[in-house]
Amino acid sequence: MATSVLLACGLNEQRLQPYTHLSEESGVDGGFLISSILGQRIRVPNAGTILICLHQTFSHYCSAGIRLGYNLQMSLGKNLRVIDILNDIAGDFGKSKWTTTTGNFLQLLWDEIQTQSMELFAAKSTITVIIDDLSVLLNLGASPGEIMRFANRLRQWSEGRNADVAIVTKLNTCEAFGTLMNQIGELCDIHVVIERLKSGNFKEVDGKIVVKKDTCSGPFDFQETEKTILYKVLERNIKIFNPGEVGIKV
Amino acid sequence: MSSFQKRKQVPLPPGTMVSIQSKQPVTSSGIPSLDHILGGGLNIGSVLLVEEDKFNVYSKVLAKYFLAEGIFSQHKTLLASLDDDPQDMYKKVPSPSEEQITKDTPQNPDDMRIAWRYNNLPQVNSEQNSQTIGHNFDLTKPIQQSVLDEHGGLSWDGNDKHEQPTTMFSNPQFESLLHEIAQVISQSQKMQLSDESEPVPCVRICLTSFGSPLWFDNDFEGDFIKFLTVLKAIVRSMFGVCMITAPMHLLQLLSETFPAQIRNLVDYSVQLEAFAGSDKETNPIFKEYHGLLNINKISALNTLNAFTPETTDLAFKLRRRKFVIEKLHLPPELQESEEHNAPSLPCGDPKKHLLEF
């Protein structure tokens, strides 16, 4: 279903890299990658997942997951915990802690993640925290600096737990927050950029994925590998192509 | 005794249906051709952004269609605007056309006796038609006052200030409008709770000229984005849809990336690029149309992939009775031009290397 795209991005591992960041350009929808990662994580034995819903409500991830062949409702409360911020805001926006505590809600989110992770660590050995997406935190009043500090804190937490914690974050309309995207790109181990095709729309390809991987072996070794693939999201699976492969009919 | 119970089918409210494409409940935008382009209608829980034309003529027509569909489908409708008087706008909402009333009558089988097979083919006119929900409205027939009194919608014009002090926004109008929307939704939920056999009433929210200079304040950009974030959260949780018309040509002057941020927070984004006042007005290629309709976004809501329309080359024209969206057809080239006779390279386009696939 989505294994090919995860393999291409280096995300089909039992243990994910400590920090993976997805940057989504405007004009493309990278939600399929979050659904693919979610599907992969809930199938890994002895692994827990915390999903922070900022861009879509939990029901969206459930419906998208069913198309990819997994049911999130079955995992809810067992190896999946959900912090549905969008749903909380919809309940009573005037009293919701996410809208009334300006700037400080990042601390609230941090506390919430810690509480959920403590409960999950009682039964699971590894945890993946998925945040979709960081731009909503900016919309709610956080500054790019605060988001950067929050991302750094998550990274340090992951390193402190000997990579028992993996962080996956997504930033939509990344070109609007170029500095933030670059800073988080430097911080993360795998940086996946979902771009639209610059040459126009094409029915057989939805967009382009650029995977940047940090492969430095020492403190003075700065090496980064970069790979580009093309993708097409279908109703129940995701197809990937190498650049130049599409259109070849034998 | 068997423990199995027959699953009760939850009835859908009038004016909604399950889409064939997305397998999700959808409702009409009021314009059948727009519904067809967007994949059978607007998904319940979605936000449609209409990027206004410069003179705000055609976007108002779209808003009227949206409201008319709500009124005639007995949806709970809210119209909010600071620029126009909502009550005046309600009075200009169109009624269903005569052809809509006679639509269900069977066609005469003698219509095409010799070329009878052509009866099943779509008409030569490329105007799209997906009529299972929605009405065909006649713009020359304004709504009757009695219908408006019976099913008329609610309105917000910014005069009803909310009593509580605002904590979320610099401009209190944003919070006041959000409270009004929340009130409409809670009323519709109460209606459903009072009679559980009845389907959940559908809610329609229409914000016209949202983000016009009348909304400007100290922290306008922050307020605007925050409002859209909260609105999206509210609309997701309700059984209804929201349409926003916004002057994007003005908003993009505030910041280059502002339109992209706005489009990120909506599910559908269509732009009305009117020819009036532009070079295209006198271009013979476009003489049949009043403008182009650009689809900027169709998001994948509750599904993996977004609907892809057959074509994105669309144009619109405002006829006397209706607003029509069609595939853009160029007129036939009858005269030989110099370009046509120019020698071309035998092996493809020299710019082909710029393509990414």
Coordinates of C-alpha atoms in Angstrom, one line a residue:
Chain A
M1 CA 0.0 0.0 0.0
A2 CA 2.4 2.7 1.2
T3 CA 5.5 0.6 1.8
S4 CA 7.3 1.8 -1.4
V5 CA 7.1 5.4 -0.4
L6 CA 8.2 4.7 3.1
L7 CA 11.2 2.7 1.8
A8 CA 12.1 5.5 -0.5
C9 CA 12.1 8.0 2.3
G10 CA 13.9 5.7 4.7
L11 CA 11.0 5.6 7.1
N12 CA 10.1 1.9 6.9
E13 CA 12.3 0.9 9.9
Q14 CA 11.4 -0.8 13.2
R15 CA 13.2 2.1 14.9
L16 CA 12.9 5.5 13.2
Q17 CA 15.6 8.1 13.3
P18 CA 15.3 10.4 16.3
Y19 CA 13.9 13.3 14.3
T20 CA 12.2 13.3 11.0
H21 CA 10.8 16.5 9.5
L22 CA 8.3 16.8 6.6
S23 CA 8.1 20.2 4.8
E24 CA 5.2 20.6 2.6
E25 CA 5.1 23.3 -0.1
S26 CA 1.8 25.1 -0.8
G27 CA -0.1 23.5 -3.7
V28 CA 0.6 19.9 -2.7
D29 CA -0.9 17.7 0.0
G30 CA 1.6 15.7 2.0
G31 CA -1.0 14.2 4.3
F32 CA -0.5 10.8 2.7
L33 CA 2.9 10.6 4.3
I34 CA 1.5 11.1 7.8
S35 CA -1.1 8.4 7.1
S36 CA 1.6 6.1 5.8
I37 CA 3.9 6.6 8.8
L38 CA 1.0 6.1 11.1
G39 CA 0.1 2.8 9.5
Q40 CA 3.6 1.6 9.7
R41 CA 4.1 2.6 13.3
I42 CA 0.9 1.0 14.7
R43 CA 2.0 -2.3 13.1
V44 CA 5.4 -2.4 14.8
P45 CA 5.2 -4.6 17.9
N46 CA 6.0 -3.1 21.3
A47 CA 5.9 0.5 19.8
G48 CA 3.5 3.3 20.9
T49 CA 2.4 6.3 18.9
I50 CA 1.2 9.8 20.0
L51 CA -0.6 11.7 17.3
I52 CA -1.1 15.4 17.6
C53 CA -3.9 16.5 15.3
L54 CA -3.5 20.1 14.3
H55 CA -4.2 20.1 10.6
Q56 CA -7.0 17.5 10.5
T57 CA -9.2 16.0 13.1
F58 CA -8.7 12.4 14.2
S59 CA -11.6 11.2 12.1
H60 CA -9.7 12.2 9.0
Y61 CA -6.7 10.0 9.9
C62 CA -9.1 7.1 10.7
S63 CA -10.8 7.4 7.3
A64 CA -7.5 7.8 5.4
G65 CA -6.1 4.8 7.3
I66 CA -8.9 2.6 6.3
R67 CA -8.0 3.3 2.7
L68 CA -4.5 2.1 3.4
G69 CA -5.6 -1.0 5.2
Y70 CA -5.4 -0.3 8.9
N71 CA -7.9 0.8 11.5
L72 CA -6.8 3.4 14.0
Q73 CA -9.9 3.0 16.1
M74 CA -8.6 -0.5 17.0
S75 CA -5.3 0.9 18.2
L76 CA -6.8 3.8 20.1
G77 CA -6.1 3.6 23.8
K78 CA -3.7 0.6 23.3
N79 CA -0.6 1.6 21.3
L80 CA -2.1 4.9 20.0
R81 CA -2.8 8.1 22.0
V82 CA -4.3 11.1 20.3
I83 CA -4.1 14.8 21.3
D84 CA -6.9 16.2 19.0
I85 CA -6.3 19.9 19.4
L86 CA -8.6 20.8 16.5
N87 CA -11.5 19.0 18.1
D88 CA -10.8 20.7 21.5
I89 CA -10.9 24.1 19.8
A90 CA -14.2 23.2 18.1
G91 CA -15.8 22.2 21.4
D92 CA -15.6 25.7 23.0
F93 CA -13.1 27.9 21.3
G94 CA -13.6 30.7 23.9
K95 CA -12.5 28.5 26.8
S96 CA -10.1 26.1 25.1
K97 CA -6.7 26.2 26.6
W98 CA -5.2 26.1 23.1
T99 CA -6.7 29.5 22.2
T100 CA -6.8 31.4 25.5
T101 CA -3.2 30.9 26.7
T102 CA -1.4 32.9 24.2
G103 CA 2.2 31.7 23.6
N104 CA 2.2 29.4 26.6
F105 CA 0.3 26.6 24.9
L106 CA 3.5 25.1 23.7
Q107 CA 4.3 24.3 27.3
L108 CA 0.8 22.8 27.6
L109 CA 1.5 20.7 24.6
W110 CA 4.8 19.6 25.9
D111 CA 3.2 18.6 29.3
E112 CA 0.5 16.7 27.4
I113 CA 3.1 14.8 25.3
Q114 CA 5.0 14.0 28.5
T115 CA 1.9 12.7 30.3
Q116 CA 0.9 10.5 27.3
S117 CA 4.4 9.2 26.8
M118 CA 4.7 8.2 30.5
E119 CA 1.6 6.1 30.2
L120 CA 2.8 4.5 27.0
F121 CA 6.3 3.8 28.3
A122 CA 4.7 1.6 31.0
A123 CA 3.8 -0.9 28.3
K124 CA 5.9 -0.1 25.2
S125 CA 9.6 0.2 24.7
T126 CA 9.6 2.8 21.9
I127 CA 7.4 5.8 21.2
T128 CA 6.8 7.9 18.1
V129 CA 5.4 11.4 18.4
I130 CA 3.8 12.7 15.2
I131 CA 2.9 16.4 15.0
D132 CA 0.7 17.4 12.0
D133 CA 1.4 20.3 11.5
L134 CA 3.6 23.0 13.1
S135 CA 2.2 25.9 11.0
V136 CA -1.1 25.7 13.0
L137 CA 0.9 26.5 16.2
L138 CA 2.2 29.6 14.4
N139 CA -1.4 30.4 13.4
L140 CA -2.5 30.2 17.0
G141 CA 0.0 32.8 18.1
A142 CA 3.4 31.0 18.7
S143 CA 6.5 32.8 17.2
P144 CA 8.9 30.9 14.9
G145 CA 11.5 31.2 17.6
E146 CA 9.2 29.5 20.1
I147 CA 8.5 26.7 17.6
M148 CA 12.2 26.3 17.0
R149 CA 12.9 26.0 20.8
F150 CA 10.0 23.5 21.0
A151 CA 11.5 21.4 18.2
N152 CA 14.9 21.5 19.9
R153 CA 13.4 20.4 23.1
L154 CA 11.8 17.4 21.4
R155 CA 15.1 16.5 19.8
Q156 CA 16.9 16.7 23.1
W157 CA 14.3 14.5 24.7
S158 CA 14.7 11.9 22.0
E159 CA 18.5 11.9 22.3
G160 CA 18.2 11.7 26.1
R161 CA 16.1 8.5 25.9
N162 CA 18.7 6.7 23.6
A163 CA 16.4 7.0 20.6
D164 CA 13.5 5.3 22.3
V165 CA 11.5 8.3 21.3
A166 CA 11.2 9.2 17.6
I167 CA 9.8 12.6 16.6
V168 CA 8.0 13.2 13.3
T169 CA 6.9 16.8 12.6
K170 CA 5.3 18.4 9.5
L171 CA 5.2 22.0 8.4
N172 CA 2.7 23.1 5.8
T173 CA 3.3 26.1 3.4
C174 CA 6.9 25.8 4.3
E175 CA 7.9 28.5 1.8
A176 CA 6.1 31.0 4.0
F177 CA 8.3 30.1 7.0
G178 CA 11.6 29.6 5.1
T179 CA 13.9 30.3 8.1
L180 CA 12.0 28.0 10.4
M181 CA 12.0 25.2 7.7
N182 CA 15.8 25.5 7.3
Q183 CA 16.5 25.6 11.0
I184 CA 14.4 22.4 11.6
G185 CA 16.0 20.9 8.5
E186 CA 19.4 21.3 10.1
L187 CA 18.1 19.9 13.4
C188 CA 16.5 16.7 12.0
D189 CA 18.1 13.5 10.8
I190 CA 15.8 13.0 7.8
H191 CA 14.3 16.0 6.0
V192 CA 11.5 15.2 3.6
V193 CA 10.4 18.0 1.3
I194 CA 7.2 17.6 -0.6
E195 CA 7.2 19.9 -3.6
R196 CA 4.8 20.5 -6.5
L197 CA 6.0 20.1 -10.0
K198 CA 7.5 23.4 -11.1
S199 CA 6.7 22.7 -14.8
G200 CA 2.9 22.4 -14.2
N201 CA 0.2 19.9 -13.5
F202 CA 0.6 16.3 -14.7
K203 CA -2.2 13.7 -14.4
E204 CA 0.2 10.8 -13.7
V205 CA 2.3 12.6 -11.0
D206 CA 1.1 14.6 -8.1
G207 CA 4.4 16.0 -6.9
K208 CA 8.0 15.5 -6.0
I209 CA 9.6 14.2 -2.8
V210 CA 13.1 15.3 -1.9
V211 CA 14.6 13.2 0.9
K212 CA 17.7 14.7 2.6
K213 CA 19.5 12.5 4.9
D214 CA 22.2 13.4 7.3
T215 CA 25.0 10.8 7.0
C216 CA 27.8 12.5 8.9
S217 CA 29.9 10.0 10.9
G218 CA 31.7 12.4 13.2
P219 CA 31.5 16.0 14.5
F220 CA 33.5 17.4 11.6
D221 CA 32.0 15.3 8.9
F222 CA 29.1 17.1 7.1
Q223 CA 27.6 14.9 4.6
E224 CA 24.1 14.9 3.3
T225 CA 22.6 12.6 0.7
E226 CA 19.7 13.8 -1.4
K227 CA 17.3 11.7 -3.3
T228 CA 14.3 12.8 -5.5
I229 CA 11.3 10.7 -6.3
L230 CA 8.0 11.5 -7.9
Y231 CA 4.7 10.3 -6.4
K232 CA 1.1 9.8 -7.3
V233 CA -1.5 9.3 -4.5
L234 CA -4.3 6.9 -5.6
E235 CA -7.4 5.9 -3.8
R236 CA -5.8 3.1 -1.8
N237 CA -2.1 3.3 -2.4
I238 CA 0.8 5.5 -3.3
K239 CA 2.8 5.0 -6.4
I240 CA 6.4 6.3 -6.7
F241 CA 8.6 6.8 -9.8
N242 CA 12.1 7.8 -10.4
P243 CA 12.5 11.1 -12.4
G244 CA 12.4 10.2 -16.1
E245 CA 10.6 6.9 -15.5
V246 CA 7.1 8.2 -16.1
G247 CA 5.9 8.0 -19.6
I248 CA 8.2 5.2 -20.7
K249 CA 6.0 2.6 -22.5
V250 CA 7.7 -0.6 -23.5
Chain B
M1 CA -33.1 -15.2 20.2
S2 CA -30.5 -13.7 17.9
S3 CA -28.2 -11.0 19.3
F4 CA -27.8 -9.5 15.9
Q5 CA -29.6 -6.2 15.3
K6 CA -30.2 -4.6 12.0
R7 CA -28.1 -1.5 11.7
K8 CA -30.2 1.7 11.7
Q9 CA -29.4 3.8 8.7
V10 CA -29.0 7.4 9.8
P11 CA -31.0 9.6 7.4
L12 CA -29.2 12.4 5.7
P13 CA -30.8 15.8 5.8
P14 CA -32.4 17.2 2.6
G15 CA -30.0 18.7 0.1
T16 CA -27.2 16.2 1.0
M17 CA -26.2 12.9 -0.5
V18 CA -23.3 10.4 -0.4
S19 CA -20.8 11.2 -3.1
I20 CA -19.9 8.5 -5.6
Q21 CA -16.4 9.8 -5.9
S22 CA -15.4 10.4 -2.2
K23 CA -18.1 8.1 -0.6
Q24 CA -18.8 10.9 1.9
P25 CA -21.8 13.1 2.5
V26 CA -21.8 16.2 0.2
T27 CA -24.0 19.1 -0.4
S28 CA -24.4 21.4 -3.4
S29 CA -22.7 24.8 -3.7
G30 CA -25.8 25.9 -5.6
I31 CA -24.2 25.7 -9.0
P32 CA -24.3 22.2 -10.5
S33 CA -21.3 22.8 -12.8
L34 CA -19.2 23.9 -9.8
D35 CA -20.3 20.8 -7.9
H36 CA -19.2 18.6 -10.8
I37 CA -15.7 20.3 -10.9
L38 CA -15.3 19.8 -7.1
G39 CA -16.1 16.1 -7.2
G40 CA -19.9 16.0 -6.8
G41 CA -20.3 18.7 -4.3
L42 CA -18.9 20.2 -1.2
N43 CA -17.8 17.7 1.4
I44 CA -19.7 18.1 4.7
G45 CA -17.3 19.8 7.2
S46 CA -15.3 21.6 4.5
V47 CA -14.5 25.2 3.8
L48 CA -14.7 26.7 0.3
L49 CA -12.8 29.8 -0.5
V50 CA -13.9 31.9 -3.4
E51 CA -11.1 34.4 -4.4
E52 CA -13.1 37.4 -5.5
D53 CA -12.8 39.1 -8.9
K54 CA -11.5 42.7 -8.7
F55 CA -14.9 44.4 -8.9
N56 CA -16.6 41.8 -6.7
V57 CA -19.4 41.1 -9.2
Y58 CA -19.2 37.4 -9.9
S59 CA -18.2 36.3 -6.4
K60 CA -21.4 37.9 -5.1
V61 CA -23.4 35.8 -7.6
L62 CA -21.7 32.6 -6.3
A63 CA -22.6 33.7 -2.7
K64 CA -26.3 34.2 -3.7
Y65 CA -26.4 30.7 -5.3
F66 CA -24.9 29.2 -2.1
L67 CA -27.5 31.0 0.1
A68 CA -30.4 30.1 -2.3
E69 CA -29.4 26.4 -2.1
G70 CA -29.4 26.6 1.7
I71 CA -32.8 28.3 1.8
F72 CA -34.5 25.9 -0.6
S73 CA -32.9 22.8 0.9
Q74 CA -34.1 24.0 4.4
H75 CA -30.6 24.3 5.8
K76 CA -29.8 26.6 8.7
T77 CA -28.1 29.5 6.9
L78 CA -25.9 32.3 8.3
L79 CA -24.7 35.2 6.2
A80 CA -22.0 37.4 7.6
S81 CA -20.7 40.5 5.9
L82 CA -19.3 43.9 6.9
D83 CA -19.4 45.3 3.4
D84 CA -23.0 44.4 2.3
D85 CA -26.2 44.5 4.2
P86 CA -27.0 40.8 4.7
Q87 CA -30.8 41.4 4.7
D88 CA -30.5 43.1 1.3
M89 CA -28.5 40.3 0.0
Y90 CA -31.1 37.7 1.1
K91 CA -33.7 39.6 -0.8
K92 CA -31.7 39.2 -4.0
V93 CA -31.3 35.5 -3.7
P94 CA -32.6 33.6 -6.8
S95 CA -35.5 31.1 -6.9
P96 CA -35.5 27.7 -8.7
S97 CA -36.1 28.0 -12.4
E98 CA -39.2 26.6 -14.2
E99 CA -37.0 23.9 -15.8
Q100 CA -36.2 22.7 -12.3
I101 CA -39.9 22.3 -11.5
T102 CA -40.5 20.3 -14.7
K103 CA -37.3 18.4 -14.5
D104 CA -38.7 15.2 -13.1
T105 CA -41.4 14.9 -15.8
P106 CA -40.5 12.1 -18.3
Q107 CA -39.1 13.2 -21.7
N108 CA -41.1 12.7 -24.8
P109 CA -39.8 9.4 -26.5
D110 CA -40.4 10.9 -29.9
D111 CA -37.7 13.6 -29.3
M112 CA -35.2 11.8 -31.6
R113 CA -36.6 9.0 -33.7
I114 CA -34.0 8.5 -36.3
A115 CA -30.9 9.4 -34.3
W116 CA -32.3 7.9 -31.1
R117 CA -29.0 6.8 -29.8
Y118 CA -28.0 10.4 -29.4
N119 CA -30.6 10.8 -26.7
N120 CA -28.2 9.1 -24.3
L121 CA -25.2 11.2 -25.2
P122 CA -24.3 14.3 -23.3
Q123 CA -25.3 17.6 -25.0
V124 CA -22.9 19.3 -27.4
N125 CA -22.8 22.1 -24.9
S126 CA -19.9 21.2 -22.7
E127 CA -21.6 22.7 -19.6
Q128 CA -21.2 20.1 -16.9
N129 CA -24.3 18.7 -15.2
S130 CA -24.4 16.5 -12.1
Q131 CA -27.9 16.9 -10.9
T132 CA -28.7 14.7 -8.0
I133 CA -28.6 17.3 -5.3
G134 CA -29.0 21.0 -5.7
H135 CA -31.3 23.2 -7.7
N136 CA -31.2 25.1 -11.0
F137 CA -31.7 28.7 -10.0
D138 CA -33.0 31.5 -12.2
L139 CA -31.2 34.8 -11.5
T140 CA -34.1 36.8 -12.9
K141 CA -36.5 35.4 -10.3
P142 CA -35.8 36.9 -6.9
I143 CA -36.9 34.9 -3.9
Q144 CA -40.5 35.5 -2.7
Q145 CA -40.8 37.3 0.6
S146 CA -43.1 34.5 2.0
V147 CA -40.3 31.9 1.4
L148 CA -37.8 34.2 3.0
D149 CA -40.0 34.7 6.0
E150 CA -40.5 30.9 6.4
H151 CA -37.0 29.6 5.7
G152 CA -35.0 32.8 5.7
G153 CA -31.5 32.6 7.2
L154 CA -29.7 34.4 9.9
S155 CA -27.4 37.3 9.4
W156 CA -24.5 39.1 11.0
D157 CA -23.4 42.6 10.0
G158 CA -20.9 43.4 12.8
N159 CA -23.4 45.6 14.8
D160 CA -24.1 43.0 17.4
K161 CA -21.1 43.4 19.6
H162 CA -20.3 40.5 21.9
E163 CA -20.6 41.4 25.5
Q164 CA -17.6 39.6 26.8
P165 CA -14.1 41.2 26.4
T166 CA -12.1 39.7 23.6
T167 CA -9.0 37.8 24.6
M168 CA -8.2 36.0 21.3
F169 CA -8.2 38.8 18.7
S170 CA -7.2 42.5 18.5
N171 CA -10.3 43.1 16.5
P172 CA -13.4 42.2 18.5
Q173 CA -15.4 41.6 15.2
F174 CA -13.6 38.3 14.7
E175 CA -14.6 36.9 18.1
S176 CA -18.2 38.3 17.7
L177 CA -18.6 36.4 14.4
L178 CA -17.2 33.2 15.9
H179 CA -19.7 33.4 18.8
E180 CA -22.5 33.9 16.3
I181 CA -21.4 30.9 14.3
A182 CA -21.1 28.8 17.5
Q183 CA -24.6 29.9 18.5
V184 CA -26.1 28.8 15.1
I185 CA -24.4 25.4 15.4
S186 CA -25.6 24.9 19.0
Q187 CA -29.2 25.8 17.9
S188 CA -29.1 23.2 15.1
Q189 CA -27.8 20.6 17.5
K190 CA -30.6 21.3 19.9
M191 CA -33.1 20.9 17.1
Q192 CA -31.7 17.4 16.5
L193 CA -31.6 16.4 20.1
S194 CA -35.3 17.4 20.5
D195 CA -36.3 14.8 17.9
E196 CA -33.8 12.0 17.4
S197 CA -35.7 10.5 14.5
E198 CA -35.0 13.6 12.5
P199 CA -31.7 13.9 10.6
V200 CA -29.1 16.4 11.8
P201 CA -29.9 19.8 10.2
C202 CA -27.3 20.9 7.8
V203 CA -25.7 24.3 8.5
R204 CA -24.5 26.7 5.9
I205 CA -22.2 29.6 6.7
C206 CA -21.4 32.3 4.2
L207 CA -18.9 35.0 4.8
T208 CA -18.7 37.6 2.0
S209 CA -15.9 40.0 1.4
F210 CA -14.1 38.6 4.4
G211 CA -10.8 40.4 4.9
S212 CA -11.9 43.5 3.1
P213 CA -10.4 46.8 4.3
L214 CA -13.3 47.1 6.8
W215 CA -11.8 44.2 8.7
F216 CA -8.4 45.8 8.9
D217 CA -6.9 46.4 12.3
N218 CA -3.5 46.5 14.1
D219 CA -2.8 42.8 13.9
F220 CA -5.0 42.0 11.0
E221 CA -2.8 39.2 9.5
G222 CA -2.5 37.3 12.8
D223 CA -6.2 37.7 13.6
F224 CA -7.3 36.6 10.1
I225 CA -5.2 33.5 10.2
K226 CA -6.2 32.6 13.7
F227 CA -9.9 33.2 12.9
L228 CA -9.6 30.8 9.9
T229 CA -7.9 28.2 12.1
V230 CA -10.7 28.3 14.7
L231 CA -13.3 28.4 11.9
K232 CA -11.8 25.3 10.3
A233 CA -11.9 23.5 13.6
I234 CA -15.6 24.5 14.1
V235 CA -16.7 23.6 10.6
R236 CA -14.9 20.2 10.8
S237 CA -17.0 19.3 13.9
M238 CA -20.4 20.4 12.5
F239 CA -22.7 18.9 9.9
G240 CA -22.4 21.7 7.4
V241 CA -20.3 23.7 5.0
C242 CA -18.8 27.2 4.9
M243 CA -18.2 29.5 2.0
I244 CA -15.8 32.4 2.2
T245 CA -15.4 35.1 -0.4
A246 CA -12.2 37.1 0.1
P247 CA -10.5 39.8 -1.9
M248 CA -7.2 38.0 -2.4
H249 CA -5.9 40.6 -4.8
L250 CA -5.9 43.0 -1.8
L251 CA -4.7 40.4 0.8
Q252 CA -1.7 39.5 -1.3
L253 CA -0.4 43.0 -1.0
L254 CA 0.0 42.5 2.8
S255 CA 2.5 39.7 2.3
E256 CA 3.5 37.5 -0.6
T257 CA 3.0 34.3 1.4
F258 CA -0.3 35.4 2.9
P259 CA -2.5 33.8 0.2
A260 CA -0.7 30.5 0.5
Q261 CA -1.3 30.5 4.3
I262 CA -5.0 31.2 3.7
R263 CA -5.3 28.5 1.2
N264 CA -3.7 26.0 3.6
L265 CA -6.6 26.6 6.0
V266 CA -9.4 25.9 3.5
D267 CA -10.4 22.7 1.7
Y268 CA -11.4 24.2 -1.7
S269 CA -10.1 27.3 -3.3
V270 CA -11.4 28.7 -6.5
Q271 CA -10.3 31.9 -8.1
L272 CA -12.6 34.1 -10.3
E273 CA -10.4 35.9 -12.7
A274 CA -12.7 38.3 -14.5
F275 CA -11.7 39.9 -17.8
A276 CA -13.3 43.2 -17.0
G277 CA -10.6 45.9 -16.8
S278 CA -7.9 43.6 -18.0
D279 CA -6.2 43.0 -21.4
K280 CA -8.1 39.8 -21.9
E281 CA -11.4 41.8 -22.2
T282 CA -10.6 42.6 -25.8
N283 CA -8.9 39.4 -26.7
P284 CA -11.0 37.6 -29.3
I285 CA -10.2 34.2 -27.8
F286 CA -12.1 35.0 -24.7
K287 CA -15.0 36.9 -26.3
E288 CA -17.6 34.3 -25.3
Y289 CA -16.6 34.3 -21.6
H290 CA -16.6 36.8 -18.7
G291 CA -13.6 35.3 -16.9
L292 CA -11.5 32.3 -16.0
L293 CA -12.1 30.0 -13.1
N294 CA -8.9 28.8 -11.6
I295 CA -9.0 25.9 -9.2
N296 CA -6.2 26.5 -6.7
K297 CA -6.9 23.7 -4.2
I298 CA -9.0 20.6 -3.7
S299 CA -8.0 18.9 -0.5
A300 CA -8.3 15.2 0.5
L301 CA -10.7 15.4 3.3
N302 CA -11.4 12.1 5.1
T303 CA -9.7 10.3 2.3
L304 CA -6.2 9.6 0.9
N305 CA -6.3 11.3 -2.4
A306 CA -8.0 14.5 -3.5
F307 CA -10.5 14.6 -6.4
T308 CA -8.8 15.6 -9.7
P309 CA -11.1 17.4 -12.2
E310 CA -11.1 16.3 -15.8
T311 CA -9.7 19.7 -16.8
T312 CA -8.5 22.8 -15.1
D313 CA -9.0 25.0 -18.1
L314 CA -12.3 26.5 -17.1
A315 CA -14.1 29.7 -17.9
F316 CA -17.3 31.3 -16.7
K317 CA -20.0 33.5 -18.1
L318 CA -22.9 35.3 -16.5
R319 CA -26.0 34.9 -18.6
R320 CA -29.2 36.7 -17.9
R321 CA -30.7 33.7 -16.1
K322 CA -27.8 31.7 -14.8
F323 CA -24.1 31.6 -14.0
V324 CA -22.4 29.0 -16.2
I325 CA -19.0 27.3 -15.8
E326 CA -17.6 25.6 -18.9
K327 CA -14.5 24.0 -20.3
L328 CA -12.5 26.7 -22.0
H329 CA -12.9 26.2 -25.8
L330 CA -10.7 28.3 -28.1
P331 CA -12.5 29.5 -31.2
P332 CA -11.5 27.7 -34.5
E333 CA -8.5 29.3 -36.3
L334 CA -9.9 30.3 -39.7
Q335 CA -7.1 32.4 -41.0
E336 CA -3.5 31.2 -41.6
S337 CA -1.1 33.0 -39.3
E338 CA 2.6 33.5 -39.7
E339 CA 3.2 31.4 -36.6
H340 CA 1.3 28.5 -38.2
N341 CA 3.6 28.6 -41.2
A342 CA 6.8 28.9 -39.3
P343 CA 9.2 26.0 -39.7
S344 CA 9.5 23.8 -36.6
L345 CA 12.3 21.6 -35.4
P346 CA 11.8 17.9 -36.4
C347 CA 12.8 16.5 -33.0
G348 CA 10.5 18.0 -30.4
D349 CA 10.5 21.0 -28.3
P350 CA 13.9 22.5 -27.4
K351 CA 12.6 23.4 -24.0
K352 CA 11.7 19.8 -23.2
H353 CA 14.6 19.4 -20.8
L354 CA 12.9 21.7 -18.4
L355 CA 10.2 19.2 -17.7
E356 CA 10.6 17.1 -14.5
F357 CA 9.1 13.9 -15.8

